[in-house]
XYZ file of C-alpha atoms in Angstrom:
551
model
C 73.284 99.665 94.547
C 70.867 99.745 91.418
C 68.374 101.774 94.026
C 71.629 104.285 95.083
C 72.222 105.212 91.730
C 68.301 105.899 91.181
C 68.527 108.008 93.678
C 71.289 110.504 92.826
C 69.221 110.473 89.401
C 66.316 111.749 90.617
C 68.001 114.593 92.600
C 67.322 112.793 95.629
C 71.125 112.856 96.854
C 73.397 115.390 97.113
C 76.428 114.229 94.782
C 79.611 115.710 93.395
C 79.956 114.903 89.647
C 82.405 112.128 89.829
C 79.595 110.339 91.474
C 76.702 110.901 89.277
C 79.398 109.796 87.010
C 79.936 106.685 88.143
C 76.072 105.839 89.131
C 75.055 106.987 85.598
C 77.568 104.780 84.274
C 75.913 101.936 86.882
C 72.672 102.309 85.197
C 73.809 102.523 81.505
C 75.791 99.279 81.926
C 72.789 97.134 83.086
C 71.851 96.902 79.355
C 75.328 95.963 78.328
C 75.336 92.178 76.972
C 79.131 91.962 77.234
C 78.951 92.278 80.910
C 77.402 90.355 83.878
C 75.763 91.787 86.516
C 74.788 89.262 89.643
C 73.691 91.969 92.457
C 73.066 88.582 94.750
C 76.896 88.772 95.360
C 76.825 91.748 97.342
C 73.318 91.149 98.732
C 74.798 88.017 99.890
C 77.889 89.728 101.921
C 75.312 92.454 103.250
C 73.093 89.966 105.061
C 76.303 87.851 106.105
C 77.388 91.083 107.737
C 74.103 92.042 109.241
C 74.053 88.116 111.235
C 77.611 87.466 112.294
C 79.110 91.321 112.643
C 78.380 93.032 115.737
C 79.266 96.656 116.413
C 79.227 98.959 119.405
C 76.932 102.196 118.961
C 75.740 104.471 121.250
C 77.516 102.075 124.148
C 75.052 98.977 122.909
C 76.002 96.246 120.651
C 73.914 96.107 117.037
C 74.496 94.329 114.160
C 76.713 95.863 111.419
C 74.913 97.137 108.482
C 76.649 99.012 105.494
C 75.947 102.419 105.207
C 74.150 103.448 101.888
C 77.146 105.033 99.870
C 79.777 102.588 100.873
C 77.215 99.657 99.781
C 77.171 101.469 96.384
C 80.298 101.615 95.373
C 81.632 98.067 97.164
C 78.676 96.552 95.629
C 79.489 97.182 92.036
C 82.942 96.289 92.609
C 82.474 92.693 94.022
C 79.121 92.437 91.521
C 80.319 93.723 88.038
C 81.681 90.324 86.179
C 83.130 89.368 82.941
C 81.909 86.950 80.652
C 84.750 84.267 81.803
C 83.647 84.737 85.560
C 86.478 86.999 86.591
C 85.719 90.433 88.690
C 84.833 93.427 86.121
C 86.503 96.193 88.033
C 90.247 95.055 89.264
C 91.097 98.878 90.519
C 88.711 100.294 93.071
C 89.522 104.164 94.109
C 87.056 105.672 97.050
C 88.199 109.208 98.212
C 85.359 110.351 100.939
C 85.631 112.644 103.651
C 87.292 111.689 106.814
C 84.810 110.112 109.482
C 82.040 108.498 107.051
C 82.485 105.067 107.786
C 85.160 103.538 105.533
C 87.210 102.256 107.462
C 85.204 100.443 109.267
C 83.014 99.469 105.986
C 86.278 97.916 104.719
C 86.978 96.506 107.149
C 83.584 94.759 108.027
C 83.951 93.389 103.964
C 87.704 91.717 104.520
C 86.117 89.664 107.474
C 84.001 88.491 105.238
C 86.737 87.062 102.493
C 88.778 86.345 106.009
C 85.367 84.248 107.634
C 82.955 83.298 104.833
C 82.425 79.909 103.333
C 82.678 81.536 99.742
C 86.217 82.180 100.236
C 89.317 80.089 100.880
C 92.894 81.083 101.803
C 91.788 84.525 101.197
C 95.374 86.901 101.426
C 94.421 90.052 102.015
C 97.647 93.145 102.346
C 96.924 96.459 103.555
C 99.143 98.823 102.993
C 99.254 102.363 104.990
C 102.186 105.211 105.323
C 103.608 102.701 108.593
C 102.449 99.294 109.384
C 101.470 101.383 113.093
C 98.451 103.319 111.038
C 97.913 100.124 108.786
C 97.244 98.562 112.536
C 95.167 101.799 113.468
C 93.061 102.107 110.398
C 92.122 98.688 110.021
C 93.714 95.785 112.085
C 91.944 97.670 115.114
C 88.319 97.588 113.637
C 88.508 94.060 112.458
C 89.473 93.232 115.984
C 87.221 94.722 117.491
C 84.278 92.873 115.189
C 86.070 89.705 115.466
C 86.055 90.353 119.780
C 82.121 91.021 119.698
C 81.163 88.693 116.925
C 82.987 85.363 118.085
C 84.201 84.920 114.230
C 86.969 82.152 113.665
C 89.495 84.765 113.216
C 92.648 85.390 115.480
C 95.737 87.531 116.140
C 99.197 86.378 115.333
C 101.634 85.706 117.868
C 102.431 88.856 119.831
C 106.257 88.370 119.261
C 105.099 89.016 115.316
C 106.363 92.659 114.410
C 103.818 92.733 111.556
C 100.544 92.668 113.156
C 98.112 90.448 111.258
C 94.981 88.029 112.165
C 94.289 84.616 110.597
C 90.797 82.673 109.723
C 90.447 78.817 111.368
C 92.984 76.351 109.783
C 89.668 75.593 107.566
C 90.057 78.603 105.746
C 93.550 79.852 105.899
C 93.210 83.540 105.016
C 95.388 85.744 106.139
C 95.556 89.652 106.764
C 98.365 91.323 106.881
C 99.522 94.622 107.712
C 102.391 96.445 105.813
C 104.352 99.640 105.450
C 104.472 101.628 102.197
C 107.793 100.132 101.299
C 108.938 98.640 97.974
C 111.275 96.268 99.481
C 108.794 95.497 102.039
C 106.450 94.887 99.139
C 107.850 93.109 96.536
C 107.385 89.692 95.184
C 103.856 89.741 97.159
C 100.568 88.044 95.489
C 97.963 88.816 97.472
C 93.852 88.077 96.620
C 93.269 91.886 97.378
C 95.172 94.972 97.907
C 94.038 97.639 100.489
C 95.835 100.982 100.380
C 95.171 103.067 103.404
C 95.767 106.998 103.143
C 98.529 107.079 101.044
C 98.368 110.147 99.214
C 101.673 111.448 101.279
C 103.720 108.489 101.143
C 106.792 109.228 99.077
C 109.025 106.020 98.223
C 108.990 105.113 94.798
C 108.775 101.794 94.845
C 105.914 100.708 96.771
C 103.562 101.219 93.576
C 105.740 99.381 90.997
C 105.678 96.351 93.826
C 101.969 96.670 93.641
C 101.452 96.843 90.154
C 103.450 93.789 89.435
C 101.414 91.930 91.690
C 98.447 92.782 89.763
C 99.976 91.620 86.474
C 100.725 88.016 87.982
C 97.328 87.254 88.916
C 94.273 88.409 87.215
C 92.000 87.984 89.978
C 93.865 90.406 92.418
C 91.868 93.559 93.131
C 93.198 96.828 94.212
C 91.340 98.786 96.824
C 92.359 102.510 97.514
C 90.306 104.407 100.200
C 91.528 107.656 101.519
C 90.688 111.802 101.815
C 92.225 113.109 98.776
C 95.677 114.274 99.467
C 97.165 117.750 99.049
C 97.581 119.209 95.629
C 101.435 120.010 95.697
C 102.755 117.410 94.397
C 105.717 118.183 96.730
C 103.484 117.132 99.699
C 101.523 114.493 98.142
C 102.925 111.123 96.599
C 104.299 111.105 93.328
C 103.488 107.615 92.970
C 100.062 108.031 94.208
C 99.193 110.960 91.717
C 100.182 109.147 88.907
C 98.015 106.307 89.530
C 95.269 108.906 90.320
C 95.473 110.156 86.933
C 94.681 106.894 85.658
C 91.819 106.187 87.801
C 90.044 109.361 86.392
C 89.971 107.485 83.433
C 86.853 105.854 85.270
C 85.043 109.133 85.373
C 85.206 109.721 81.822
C 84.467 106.337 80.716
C 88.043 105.427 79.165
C 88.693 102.928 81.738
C 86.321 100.169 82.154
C 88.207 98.020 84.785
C 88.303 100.924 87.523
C 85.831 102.208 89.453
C 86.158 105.304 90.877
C 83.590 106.939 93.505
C 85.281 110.474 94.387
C 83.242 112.439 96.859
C 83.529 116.222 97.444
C 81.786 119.546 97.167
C 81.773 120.890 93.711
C 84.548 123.372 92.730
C 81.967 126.472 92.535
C 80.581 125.632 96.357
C 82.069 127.404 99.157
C 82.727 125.323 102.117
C 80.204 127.190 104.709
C 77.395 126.172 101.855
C 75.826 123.426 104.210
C 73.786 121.980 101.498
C 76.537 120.813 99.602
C 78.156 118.746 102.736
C 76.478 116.184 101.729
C 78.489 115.370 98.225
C 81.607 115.304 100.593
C 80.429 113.238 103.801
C 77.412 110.838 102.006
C 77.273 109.610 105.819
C 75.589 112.374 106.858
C 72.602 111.564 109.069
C 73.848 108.058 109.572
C 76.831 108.800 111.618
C 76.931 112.328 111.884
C 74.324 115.191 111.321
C 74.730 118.747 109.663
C 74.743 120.064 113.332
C 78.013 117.672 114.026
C 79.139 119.150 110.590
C 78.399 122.645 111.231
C 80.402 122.685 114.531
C 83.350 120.928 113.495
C 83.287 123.814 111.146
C 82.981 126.460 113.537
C 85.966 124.804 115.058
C 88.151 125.018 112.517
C 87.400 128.200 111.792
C 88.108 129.563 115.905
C 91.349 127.532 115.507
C 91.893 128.950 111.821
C 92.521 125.632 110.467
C 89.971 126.138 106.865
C 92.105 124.893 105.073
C 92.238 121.246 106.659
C 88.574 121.396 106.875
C 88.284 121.451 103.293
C 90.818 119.050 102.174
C 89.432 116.279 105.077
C 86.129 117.247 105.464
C 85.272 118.831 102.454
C 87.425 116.476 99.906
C 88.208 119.157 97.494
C 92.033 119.501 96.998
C 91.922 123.051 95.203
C 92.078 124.707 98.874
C 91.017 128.249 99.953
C 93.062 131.255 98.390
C 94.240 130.023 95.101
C 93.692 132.889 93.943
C 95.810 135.297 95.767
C 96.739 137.809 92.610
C 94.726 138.083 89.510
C 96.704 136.185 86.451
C 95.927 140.004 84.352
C 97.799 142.313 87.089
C 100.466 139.329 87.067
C 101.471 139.649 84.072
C 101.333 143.148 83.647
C 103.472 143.393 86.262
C 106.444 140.575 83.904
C 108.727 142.345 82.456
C 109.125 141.928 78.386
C 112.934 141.005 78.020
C 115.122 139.204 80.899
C 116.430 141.176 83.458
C 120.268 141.715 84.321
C 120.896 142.635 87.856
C 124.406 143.249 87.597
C 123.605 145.633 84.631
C 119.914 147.735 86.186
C 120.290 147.234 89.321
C 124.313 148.876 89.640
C 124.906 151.534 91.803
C 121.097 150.959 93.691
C 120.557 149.613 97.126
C 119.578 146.151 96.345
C 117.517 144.087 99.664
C 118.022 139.841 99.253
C 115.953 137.692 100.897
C 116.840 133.495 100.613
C 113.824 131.027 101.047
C 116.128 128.467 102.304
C 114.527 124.527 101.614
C 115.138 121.484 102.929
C 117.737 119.502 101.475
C 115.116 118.225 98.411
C 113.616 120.976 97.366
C 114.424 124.186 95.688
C 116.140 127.495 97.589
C 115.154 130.648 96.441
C 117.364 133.506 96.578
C 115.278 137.367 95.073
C 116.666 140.577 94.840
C 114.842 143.783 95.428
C 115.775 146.665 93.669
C 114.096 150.152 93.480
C 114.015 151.474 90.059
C 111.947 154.966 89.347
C 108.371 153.980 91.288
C 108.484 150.222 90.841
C 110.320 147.210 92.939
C 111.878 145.047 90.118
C 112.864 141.539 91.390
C 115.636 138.693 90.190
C 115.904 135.096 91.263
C 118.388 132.953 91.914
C 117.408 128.963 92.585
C 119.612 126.281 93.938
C 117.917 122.628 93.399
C 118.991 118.776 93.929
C 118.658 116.352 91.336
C 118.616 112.864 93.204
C 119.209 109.880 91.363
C 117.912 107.785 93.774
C 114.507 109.534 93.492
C 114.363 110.238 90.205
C 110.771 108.582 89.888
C 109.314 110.103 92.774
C 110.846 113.413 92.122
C 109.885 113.165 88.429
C 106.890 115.712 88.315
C 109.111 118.602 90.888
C 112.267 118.016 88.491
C 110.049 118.820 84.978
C 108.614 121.928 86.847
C 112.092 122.820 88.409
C 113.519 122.638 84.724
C 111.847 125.080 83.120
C 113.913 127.591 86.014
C 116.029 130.541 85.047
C 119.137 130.913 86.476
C 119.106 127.711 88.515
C 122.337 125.785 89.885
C 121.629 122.019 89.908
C 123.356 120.192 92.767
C 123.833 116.758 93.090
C 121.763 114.394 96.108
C 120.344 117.155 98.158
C 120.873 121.102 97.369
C 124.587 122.400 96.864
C 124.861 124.494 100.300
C 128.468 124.920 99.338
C 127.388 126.664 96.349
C 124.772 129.009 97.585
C 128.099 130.428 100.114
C 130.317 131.782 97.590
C 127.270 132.617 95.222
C 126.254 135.547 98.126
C 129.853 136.581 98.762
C 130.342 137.282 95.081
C 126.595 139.066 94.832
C 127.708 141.310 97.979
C 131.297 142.126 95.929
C 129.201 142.847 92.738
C 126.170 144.688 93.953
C 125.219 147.408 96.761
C 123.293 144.888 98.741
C 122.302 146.570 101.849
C 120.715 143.428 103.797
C 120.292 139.811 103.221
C 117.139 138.435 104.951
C 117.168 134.869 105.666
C 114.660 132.964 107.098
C 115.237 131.013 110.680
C 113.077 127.629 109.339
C 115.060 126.293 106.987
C 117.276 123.289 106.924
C 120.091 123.672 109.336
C 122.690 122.966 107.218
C 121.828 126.064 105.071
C 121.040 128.748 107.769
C 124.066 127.468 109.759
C 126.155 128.269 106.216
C 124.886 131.571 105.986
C 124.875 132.838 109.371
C 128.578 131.947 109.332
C 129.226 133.849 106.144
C 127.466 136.562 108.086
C 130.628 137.083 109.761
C 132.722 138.903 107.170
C 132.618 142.158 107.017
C 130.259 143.458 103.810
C 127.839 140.548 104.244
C 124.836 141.921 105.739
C 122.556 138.645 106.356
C 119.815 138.961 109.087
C 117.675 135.782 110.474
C 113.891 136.715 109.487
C 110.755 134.250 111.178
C 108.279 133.051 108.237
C 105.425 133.031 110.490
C 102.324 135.007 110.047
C 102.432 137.488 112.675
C 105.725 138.917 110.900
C 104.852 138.188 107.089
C 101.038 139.311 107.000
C 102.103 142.759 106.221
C 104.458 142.268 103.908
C 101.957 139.319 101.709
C 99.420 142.328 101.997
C 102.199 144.946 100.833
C 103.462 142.706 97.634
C 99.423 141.795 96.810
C 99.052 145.423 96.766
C 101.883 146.341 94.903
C 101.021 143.873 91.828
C 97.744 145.015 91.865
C 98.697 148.734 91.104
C 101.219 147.571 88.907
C 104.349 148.857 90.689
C 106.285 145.567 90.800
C 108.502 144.350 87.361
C 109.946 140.650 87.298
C 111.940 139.501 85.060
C 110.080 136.947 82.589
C 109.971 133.727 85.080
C 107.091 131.316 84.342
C 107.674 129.480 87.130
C 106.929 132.767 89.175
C 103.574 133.578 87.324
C 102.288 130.339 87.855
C 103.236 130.436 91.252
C 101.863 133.705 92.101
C 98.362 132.447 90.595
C 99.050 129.050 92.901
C 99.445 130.750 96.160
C 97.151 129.306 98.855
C 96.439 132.443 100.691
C 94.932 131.700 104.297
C 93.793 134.300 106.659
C 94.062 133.560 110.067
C 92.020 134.197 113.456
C 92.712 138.359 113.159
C 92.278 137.999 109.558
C 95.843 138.416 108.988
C 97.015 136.681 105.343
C 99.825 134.718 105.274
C 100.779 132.045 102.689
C 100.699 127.926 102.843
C 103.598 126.540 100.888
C 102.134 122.962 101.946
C 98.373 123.725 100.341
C 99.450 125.904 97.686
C 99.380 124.481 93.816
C 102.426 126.029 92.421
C 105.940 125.944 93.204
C 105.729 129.263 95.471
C 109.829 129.806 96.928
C 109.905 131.995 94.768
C 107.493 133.689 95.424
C 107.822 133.578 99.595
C 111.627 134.711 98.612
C 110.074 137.793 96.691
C 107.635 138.579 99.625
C 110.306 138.735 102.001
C 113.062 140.765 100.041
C 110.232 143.312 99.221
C 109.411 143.428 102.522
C 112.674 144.546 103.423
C 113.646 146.706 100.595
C 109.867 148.895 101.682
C 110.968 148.687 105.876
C 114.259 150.304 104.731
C 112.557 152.768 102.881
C 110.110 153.581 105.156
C 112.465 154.342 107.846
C 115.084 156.261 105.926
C 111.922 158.051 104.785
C 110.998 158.683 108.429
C 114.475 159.781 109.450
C 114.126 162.319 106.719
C 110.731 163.589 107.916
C 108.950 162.546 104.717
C 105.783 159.675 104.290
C 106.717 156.204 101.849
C 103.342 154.940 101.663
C 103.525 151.071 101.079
């Protein structure tokens, strides 16, 4: 561990700065007197490993040996201990690249506590999205060691919906394999908690359950291993977030009983640098080499997939495109006072376009309007705010809240509202089309399409995809560059202009990523597409009429 951190120090590993972080903190500790460091621990568990773990490589059976980085960070958590004997670090957070060994690194330690001598009656709960991956990720591995290494472990009865294997009746420990759930959860007291990838999972509960258990007994520890999950918090866990915001408190020093060990290439690296691979995928050269590297990039790349290549191979969260429109041309572009529609944009041809949700996130609805040279733009929002979610929703309902003209439904989004919200628009305002997009949650497009019926509501079902909004993200980028769009003062649509991940696919055709993107961006999608078809109209009335509307 000692000779890891040594390493990194003298330049001789490629690192991202959490890292150094935590193997500069590694060093500076050793000549702390108010904590204990016995590196025998972990030497001890290494060359248990190395004699009774066998693994298949290559087709031929070897003995297990930990790979450098994982025997870093495991070994200060098991070897860091307090003055009264108890583990130092009782939160352990590893986020590495997908495919360097951790699974199977974890895995190789819990037959340890499951097998050893040192430990009795060892209960050991991980905890994945399903208990199918929990099985996938982990139960399979320890299997498979436990098949080719004759260790006294052994699966549960087959009848047993929650797959799990046992040590001899000698030792008693137990692992078991569970699903994100807090009911599922609860009331558990286990000697170690392993979460498994669970930067999407979205009940509330499953944390709280978790953290209890770690108040009852002091000498549970918390493992977390996983590729860092996707910045919008509407994608990634709630839950999970939170308690990664308290693990940073590792890299900074303000947390002394977590250890954090974050890989991933540096914010000012671009992914195709293959120098910095390395800080993401420490495994490199022991499982797979920059050629393996290179072509999996070269893969993603022919399948335009980028984006996934940097979140899971590349650990860094802040994905490709960020930065679709300058934040200077944004807001030049934001109108001073607010915006009446009913008022500036009466008597003008006015071109809707509704980002329809599912039912638990927002709906978007943004008018177009032509006024002199510019395309001025309104929004309309339609959220939920669900009780029952309140904690998991906590971080979208703050951002939702600070919405202009936003109706607030009740469980899921008020589809009955958004009906006789467009039939009053139509009776108020020359709107010559509504676009509305074909994704969105049944119940909403079925609502519309309906309502499409009456005469004077002009709704038309538009595809989201990239072939037919590439033009129209390029059209809007262009127009808020020259300054020929005016919004109506809408922080939520700044900041989610500046949050757009804008990926480019195979033709080098842009087209945006709601799921990657770092801002609430409905909005914005909504404005893309009512633009779009306030400039089509124009262009073909201008074509009817012989003359050029250049876009």
């Amino acid at each position: 561990m000692t000779a890891y951190a040594l390493a990194v120090r003298a330049g001789e590993r490629v690192v991202p700065p959490a890292v150094r972080a935590a193997t500069e903190r590694h060093l500076a500790d050793l000549d702390r007197t108010d904590l204990i460091w016995r590196p025998e621990v972990w030497i001890g568990i290494a060359e248990w490993a190395e004699k009774h773990l066998r693994v298949l490589k290559s087709g031929e059976e070897e003995p297990f040996r930990f790979l450098e980085w994982f025997a870093f960070a495991a070994g200060a958590a098991v070897s860091w201990f307090l003055p009264s004997g108890r583990l130092r670090f009782r939160e352990v957070s590893i986020e590495v690249a997908r495919g360097a060994g951790k699974s199977t690194s974890l895995a190789a330690l819990m037959c340890h506590r499951l097998a050893s001598d040192e430990w009795r009656r060892c209960r050991i709960y991980a905890v994945a999205q399903t208990t199918r991956q929990a099985k996938q990720c982990l139960h399979a591995p320890i299997s498979d060691m436990a098949a080719l290494s004759d260790l006294p472990l052994r699966p549960s009865s087959t009848t047993n919906p929650e797959p799990y294997v046992r040590g001899t009746d000698q030792h008693g420990g137990e692992l078991r394999m569970l699903p994100a759930m807090g009911g599922r959860l609860q009331g558990l007291v286990p000697s170690m908690w392993v979460l498994d990838e669970l930067g999407e999972t979205k009940d509330p509960d499953w944390l709280e359950a978790v953290e209890q258990s770690l108040s009852k007994d002091s000498r549970c520890q918390l493992w977390s291993i996983t590729t860092p999950p996707p910045p919008n918090l509407a994608q990634a866990s709630a839950p999970y977030m939170s308690r990664r915001s308290a693990w940073e408190g590792a890299i900074d020093g303000s947390r002394d009983d977590v250890l954090a060990v974050w890989y991933g290439i540096p914010e000012e690296a671009e992914i195709e640098e293959e120098e910095w691979w390395p800080a993401a995928y420490p495994a490199m050269g022991e499982i797979k080499t920059v050629e393996d590297y290179r072509r999996d990039y070269e893969a993603a790349k022919h399948r335009d997939d980028l984006g996934a290549f940097e979140l899971r191979q590349c650990c860094r969260p802040t994905l490709r495109g960020t930065t679709w429109c300058r934040g200077e041309d944004v807001q030049a572009c934001e109108l001073e006072a607010p915006l009446d529609p009913f008022e500036t944009f009466a008597g003008r041809p006015v071109y809707a376009a509704i980002d329809i949700s599912t039912r638990l996130d927002i709906t978007s609805c943004a008018l177009a309007c032509r006024v002199d040279a510019h395309v001025w733009l309104w929004w309309h929002h339609w959220i939920p705010r669900p009780e029952r979610w309140q904690r998991s929703y906590a971080a979208n309902l703050e951002r939702w809240g600070r919405l202009d003209h936003c109706h607030v439904g009740g469980e899921t989004v008020d589809y009955d509202h958004l009906v006789p919200w467009v039939r009053s628009l139509c009776e108020r305002l020359d709107v010559r089309e509504i676009a509305c997009d074909v994704t969105g949650v049944l119940e909403g497009r079925q609502a519309l399409l309906e309502l499409s019926a009456e005469p004077g509501i002009p709704i038309t079902a538009v595809a989201q995809d990239r072939r037919h909004m590439s033009g129209a993200v390029t059209a809007f980028r262009d127009h808020v560059t020259g300054h020929r769009i005016r919004f109506s003062p809408d922080e939520v649509f700044r900041l989610g202009m500046m949050g757009v991940n804008l990926t480019f696919d195979g033709g080098e055709r842009p087209y945006i990523e709601k799921a990657r993107s770092t801002s609430i961006v409905d909005p914005v999608v909504a404005a893309v597409m009512a633009s779009k078809t306030l400039l089509t109209s124009e262009v073909a009335q201008s074509a009817l009429e012989g003359g050029e509307m250049p876009l």
